[in-house]
CSV table of C-alpha atoms in Angstrom, one decimal:
chain,number,residue,atom,x,y,z
A,167,MET,CA,0.0,0.2,-0.1
A,168,THR,CA,2.9,2.5,0.7
A,169,ARG,CA,4.4,1.5,-2.4
A,170,GLU,CA,1.3,2.3,-4.7
A,171,LYS,CA,0.8,5.6,-2.7
A,172,SER,CA,5.0,6.6,-3.5
A,173,PHE,CA,3.8,5.6,-7.0
A,174,ARG,CA,0.8,7.8,-7.1
A,175,THR,CA,2.4,10.7,-5.5
A,176,LEU,CA,5.7,10.3,-8.1
A,177,ILE,CA,3.3,10.5,-11.0
A,178,ARG,CA,1.5,13.3,-9.8
A,179,THR,CA,5.0,14.9,-9.1
A,180,LEU,CA,5.9,14.7,-12.6
A,181,GLY,CA,2.6,15.7,-14.0
A,182,GLU,CA,2.8,18.6,-11.9
A,183,ARG,CA,6.2,19.2,-13.2
A,184,THR,CA,5.2,18.4,-17.0
A,185,MET,CA,2.1,21.0,-16.7
A,186,GLU,CA,4.2,23.8,-15.2
A,187,PRO,CA,6.3,24.8,-18.3
A,188,ILE,CA,3.2,24.5,-20.6
A,189,VAL,CA,1.2,26.7,-18.7
A,190,PHE,CA,3.8,29.5,-18.4
A,191,ILE,CA,4.3,29.4,-22.0
A,192,GLY,CA,0.4,29.3,-22.1
A,193,ARG,CA,0.3,32.3,-19.6
A,194,VAL,CA,2.9,34.5,-22.1
A,195,VAL,CA,0.9,33.5,-25.0
A,196,SER,CA,-2.1,34.9,-23.1
A,197,VAL,CA,-0.6,38.1,-23.0
A,198,LEU,CA,0.8,38.7,-26.3
A,199,PRO,CA,-2.0,40.8,-27.6
A,200,GLN,CA,-0.9,43.4,-25.2
A,201,LEU,CA,2.0,44.0,-27.8
A,202,ARG,CA,-0.9,45.8,-30.2
A,203,ASN,CA,-0.9,48.6,-27.7
A,204,PRO,CA,2.3,50.2,-27.3
A,205,ARG,CA,1.3,52.1,-24.2
A,206,ARG,CA,0.9,49.3,-21.9
A,207,LEU,CA,4.9,48.3,-23.3
A,208,ARG,CA,7.7,49.1,-21.1
A,209,LEU,CA,10.0,50.9,-23.2
A,210,ARG,CA,12.7,52.1,-20.8
A,211,GLU,CA,13.1,48.5,-19.7
A,212,THR,CA,12.8,47.2,-23.0
A,213,LEU,CA,15.9,49.8,-24.5
A,214,TYR,CA,17.6,48.4,-21.2
A,215,TYR,CA,17.5,44.7,-22.2
A,216,LEU,CA,18.2,45.4,-25.7
A,217,ASP,CA,21.3,47.3,-24.4
A,218,LEU,CA,22.2,43.8,-22.3
A,219,CYS,CA,21.6,41.2,-24.5
A,220,GLY,CA,23.0,43.4,-28.1
A,221,ALA,CA,25.0,46.5,-27.2
A,222,LYS,CA,27.1,44.6,-24.6
A,223,SER,CA,27.1,41.2,-26.2
A,224,LEU,CA,28.5,42.3,-29.3
A,225,PRO,CA,32.1,42.3,-28.7
A,226,ILE,CA,32.5,38.4,-27.6
A,227,VAL,CA,29.7,37.8,-30.6
A,228,LEU,CA,32.4,39.5,-32.9
A,229,ALA,CA,35.2,37.5,-31.5
A,230,ILE,CA,33.9,34.2,-31.3
A,231,CYS,CA,32.4,34.4,-34.7
A,232,PHE,CA,35.6,35.8,-36.3
A,233,LEU,CA,37.9,32.7,-34.3
A,234,MET,CA,35.0,30.3,-35.4
A,235,GLY,CA,35.4,31.2,-39.2
A,236,VAL,CA,39.3,31.1,-39.0
A,237,VAL,CA,39.0,27.7,-37.5
A,238,MET,CA,36.6,26.3,-39.8
A,239,ALA,CA,38.6,28.0,-42.8
A,240,VAL,CA,42.2,26.0,-41.3
A,241,ASN,CA,40.3,22.7,-40.6
A,242,GLY,CA,39.0,22.7,-44.5
A,243,GLN,CA,42.1,23.8,-46.0
A,244,ILE,CA,44.0,20.8,-44.3
A,245,GLN,CA,41.3,18.2,-45.6
A,246,LEU,CA,40.4,20.0,-48.8
A,247,SER,CA,43.8,20.3,-49.6
A,248,LYS,CA,44.5,16.7,-49.8
A,249,VAL,CA,42.7,16.6,-53.2
A,250,GLY,CA,43.5,20.0,-54.5
A,251,GLN,CA,40.4,21.9,-53.9
A,252,GLU,CA,41.1,24.6,-51.4
A,253,ILE,CA,38.6,27.1,-53.7
A,254,PHE,CA,35.6,25.0,-51.4
A,255,VAL,CA,36.7,26.5,-48.2
A,256,VAL,CA,34.8,29.5,-49.3
A,257,ASP,CA,31.3,27.1,-49.7
A,258,LEU,CA,32.0,25.7,-46.2
A,259,VAL,CA,32.7,28.5,-44.1
A,260,GLY,CA,30.0,30.2,-46.0
A,261,PHE,CA,27.4,27.5,-45.8
A,262,ALA,CA,28.4,26.9,-42.4
A,263,VAL,CA,28.2,30.3,-40.8
A,264,LEU,CA,25.3,31.9,-42.6
A,265,LYS,CA,22.9,28.6,-41.9
A,266,GLU,CA,24.4,26.9,-39.0
A,267,PHE,CA,27.2,27.9,-36.6
A,268,GLY,CA,26.2,31.8,-37.1
A,269,PRO,CA,22.8,31.6,-35.3
A,270,LEU,CA,23.8,28.6,-32.9
A,271,MET,CA,26.9,30.5,-31.6
A,272,VAL,CA,25.0,33.9,-31.1
A,273,ALA,CA,22.3,32.0,-29.3
A,274,LEU,CA,24.6,30.3,-26.8
A,275,ILE,CA,26.2,33.3,-25.9
A,276,ALA,CA,23.1,34.9,-25.3
A,277,THR,CA,22.6,32.3,-23.3
A,278,GLY,CA,25.3,33.1,-20.9
A,279,ARG,CA,24.6,36.7,-21.0
A,280,ALA,CA,20.9,37.1,-21.0
A,281,GLY,CA,19.3,33.4,-20.1
A,282,SER,CA,21.0,33.5,-17.0
A,283,ALA,CA,20.5,37.4,-16.3
A,284,PHE,CA,16.8,36.8,-16.7
A,285,ALA,CA,16.5,34.1,-14.5
A,286,ALA,CA,17.9,35.5,-11.7
A,287,GLU,CA,16.3,38.9,-11.5
A,288,ILE,CA,12.7,37.1,-11.7
A,289,GLY,CA,14.5,34.7,-9.3
A,290,THR,CA,15.3,37.8,-7.3
A,291,MET,CA,12.1,39.5,-7.3
A,292,LYS,CA,10.3,36.1,-6.2
A,293,VAL,CA,12.2,36.0,-3.1
A,294,ASP,CA,11.6,39.7,-2.3
A,295,GLU,CA,7.8,39.2,-2.5
A,296,GLU,CA,7.9,41.6,-6.1
A,297,ILE,CA,5.9,39.5,-8.3
A,298,SER,CA,3.5,38.8,-5.7
A,299,ALA,CA,3.2,42.3,-5.1
A,300,LEU,CA,2.6,42.9,-8.8
A,301,GLU,CA,-0.5,39.7,-9.0
A,302,THR,CA,-2.0,42.1,-5.5
A,303,MET,CA,-1.5,45.3,-7.7
A,304,GLY,CA,-3.8,43.1,-10.8
A,305,ILE,CA,-0.6,43.2,-12.8
A,306,THR,CA,0.1,40.4,-14.8
A,307,PRO,CA,3.7,39.4,-14.1
A,308,GLU,CA,4.2,37.7,-17.4
A,309,ALA,CA,3.4,40.8,-19.1
A,310,TYR,CA,4.9,43.0,-17.1
A,311,LEU,CA,8.5,41.1,-16.9
A,312,VAL,CA,8.6,38.7,-20.1
A,313,LEU,CA,7.8,41.1,-22.9
A,314,PRO,CA,10.3,43.6,-22.6
A,315,LYS,CA,12.8,41.0,-22.4
A,316,LEU,CA,10.7,39.0,-25.5
A,317,ILE,CA,10.9,42.1,-27.4
A,318,ALA,CA,14.8,43.2,-26.9
A,319,MET,CA,15.6,39.6,-27.5
A,320,LEU,CA,13.5,39.5,-31.0
A,321,ILE,CA,15.4,42.5,-31.9
A,322,ALA,CA,18.5,42.1,-30.4
A,323,LEU,CA,19.6,38.4,-31.9
A,324,PRO,CA,18.7,38.6,-35.6
A,325,LEU,CA,21.0,42.2,-35.1
A,326,LEU,CA,24.0,40.1,-33.5
A,327,THR,CA,23.8,36.9,-36.1
A,328,VAL,CA,23.9,38.9,-39.0
A,329,LEU,CA,27.2,40.9,-37.5
A,330,GLY,CA,28.6,37.6,-36.4
A,331,ASP,CA,27.9,36.1,-39.8
A,332,ALA,CA,29.6,38.9,-41.3
A,333,ALA,CA,32.8,38.3,-38.8
A,334,GLY,CA,32.9,34.6,-39.5
A,335,LEU,CA,33.2,35.4,-42.7
A,336,LEU,CA,35.8,37.8,-42.4
A,337,GLY,CA,37.7,35.1,-40.5
A,338,GLY,CA,37.2,32.5,-43.0
A,339,MET,CA,38.4,35.4,-45.8
A,340,LEU,CA,41.7,36.2,-43.4
A,341,ILE,CA,43.1,32.2,-43.7
A,342,GLY,CA,41.9,32.1,-47.5
A,343,THR,CA,43.8,35.0,-48.6
A,344,THR,CA,46.9,34.4,-46.5
A,345,THR,CA,47.6,30.8,-46.1
A,346,MET,CA,45.5,29.8,-48.9
A,347,GLY,CA,46.8,32.7,-51.4
A,348,ILE,CA,43.4,33.0,-52.8
A,349,PRO,CA,43.1,37.2,-54.3
A,350,VAL,CA,40.4,39.1,-52.1
A,351,PRO,CA,38.1,39.8,-55.1
A,352,THR,CA,37.8,36.1,-55.8
A,353,TYR,CA,37.5,35.1,-52.3
A,354,TRP,CA,34.4,37.6,-52.3
A,355,SER,CA,33.1,36.8,-55.6
A,356,ARG,CA,32.8,33.2,-54.8
A,357,THR,CA,31.1,33.4,-51.6
A,358,LEU,CA,28.6,36.0,-53.4
A,359,GLU,CA,28.6,33.3,-56.5
A,360,VAL,CA,27.7,30.4,-53.7
A,361,LEU,CA,25.6,31.7,-51.3
A,362,ASP,CA,21.9,33.6,-51.8
A,363,TYR,CA,19.7,35.7,-49.8
A,364,MET,CA,17.5,32.9,-48.7
A,365,THR,CA,20.7,31.3,-46.8
A,366,PHE,CA,21.1,34.3,-44.8
A,367,LEU,CA,17.4,34.6,-44.5
A,368,LEU,CA,17.2,31.1,-43.0
A,369,GLY,CA,20.2,31.3,-40.7
A,370,ALA,CA,18.2,34.8,-39.3
A,371,ALA,CA,14.9,32.9,-39.0
A,372,LYS,CA,16.7,30.4,-36.8
A,373,SER,CA,17.9,33.3,-34.5
A,374,LEU,CA,14.0,34.6,-33.7
A,375,VAL,CA,13.4,30.9,-32.6
A,376,PHE,CA,16.1,31.0,-30.5
A,377,ALA,CA,15.5,34.1,-29.2
A,378,VAL,CA,12.2,32.8,-27.5
A,379,VAL,CA,13.6,29.7,-26.8
A,380,VAL,CA,16.4,31.3,-24.4
A,381,THR,CA,14.1,34.0,-23.3
A,382,LEU,CA,11.2,31.7,-22.0
A,383,ALA,CA,13.6,29.3,-20.2
A,384,GLY,CA,15.4,32.0,-18.5
A,385,CYS,CA,12.1,33.5,-17.3
A,386,TYR,CA,10.5,30.4,-16.5
A,387,CYS,CA,13.1,29.4,-14.1
A,388,GLY,CA,13.3,32.5,-12.4
A,389,PHE,CA,9.2,32.2,-11.5
A,390,VAL,CA,9.8,28.5,-10.4
A,391,ALA,CA,13.0,29.4,-8.6
A,392,GLN,CA,13.1,28.8,-4.8
A,393,ASN,CA,12.6,31.6,-2.5
A,394,ASP,CA,16.1,31.8,-1.1
A,395,ALA,CA,19.5,33.1,-2.3
A,396,LEU,CA,20.2,29.4,-3.3
A,397,GLY,CA,17.3,28.9,-5.3
A,398,VAL,CA,18.4,32.1,-7.5
A,399,GLY,CA,21.4,30.8,-7.9
A,400,ARG,CA,20.5,27.3,-9.1
A,401,ALA,CA,17.6,28.7,-11.2
A,402,ALA,CA,20.5,30.8,-12.9
A,403,THR,CA,22.3,27.7,-13.5
A,404,SER,CA,19.2,26.1,-14.9
A,405,ALA,CA,18.4,28.6,-17.5
A,406,VAL,CA,21.6,28.2,-19.2
A,407,VAL,CA,21.5,24.5,-18.9
A,408,ALA,CA,18.1,24.6,-20.2
A,409,SER,CA,18.2,26.9,-22.7
A,410,ILE,CA,21.6,25.6,-24.5
A,411,PHE,CA,19.6,22.0,-24.3
A,412,LEU,CA,16.4,23.7,-26.0
A,413,VAL,CA,18.3,25.5,-28.3
A,414,VAL,CA,20.2,22.8,-29.8
A,415,ILE,CA,16.9,20.7,-29.8
A,416,ALA,CA,15.5,23.8,-31.9
A,417,ASP,CA,18.5,24.0,-34.3
A,418,VAL,CA,18.4,20.5,-35.2
A,419,ILE,CA,14.9,20.5,-35.9
A,420,ILE,CA,14.6,23.6,-38.1
A,421,THR,CA,17.8,22.2,-40.0
A,422,ILE,CA,15.6,18.9,-41.0
A,423,LEU,CA,12.7,20.7,-41.8
A,424,TYR,CA,15.3,23.1,-44.5
A,425,SER,CA,16.5,19.9,-45.6
A,426,PHE,CA,12.6,18.7,-46.2
A,427,ILE,CA,12.6,21.9,-48.5
A,428,GLY,CA,15.6,22.0,-50.4
A,429,TYR,CA,18.0,24.2,-48.2
């Protein structure tokens, strides 16, 4: 009888933990119509998060994406030089940066900077009972706390992705024009030849999905944080781990969908 009761308790606990993120997403979706009214948006907070997620993340994004382009070009040269086809390093770097690694690396950087910050901020507000105060005043916490972060991320991540893509291509061009001896005009013309606007748009579309995933994961971990200092720290850690896991899964799903349409 005790075992049966423990099993039922376990099933109920798992069911509740499974439903919690679904309920949270539903609450966020329910407040999205407020975006139609600009007066209800917290413009100052949106600009603050835009600076946090965008401007302050730009140097590290450019540095990492540039080095990523360098690494891919070096490894591509090592392998393609065996068959005398070094020119295809341009194709490798271009497609890999624009469609895959550019959006993915930007999302992972945003996870470390923004996702953990969102969780820590909301978790601290929960400890200080500020979220309860918002509910007492009739303010929906999801609208007050999540929407400004979501808007900022939807603006910042595509812009960072575009700049990160440019840095990655420059990193590949550096290796191509120095160690491989490809002239700059030849490298650039080959890049424009093999890449089209759809490649760029598909990568940018990924960044929009990643922005939603990172924001919701970070905010959710903050809302479910325990009411103590340790809980806030665990929430920030959980936000990073969950965001990385969900971003990778989303990347796999989107890549498979792209393959079905021939991209």
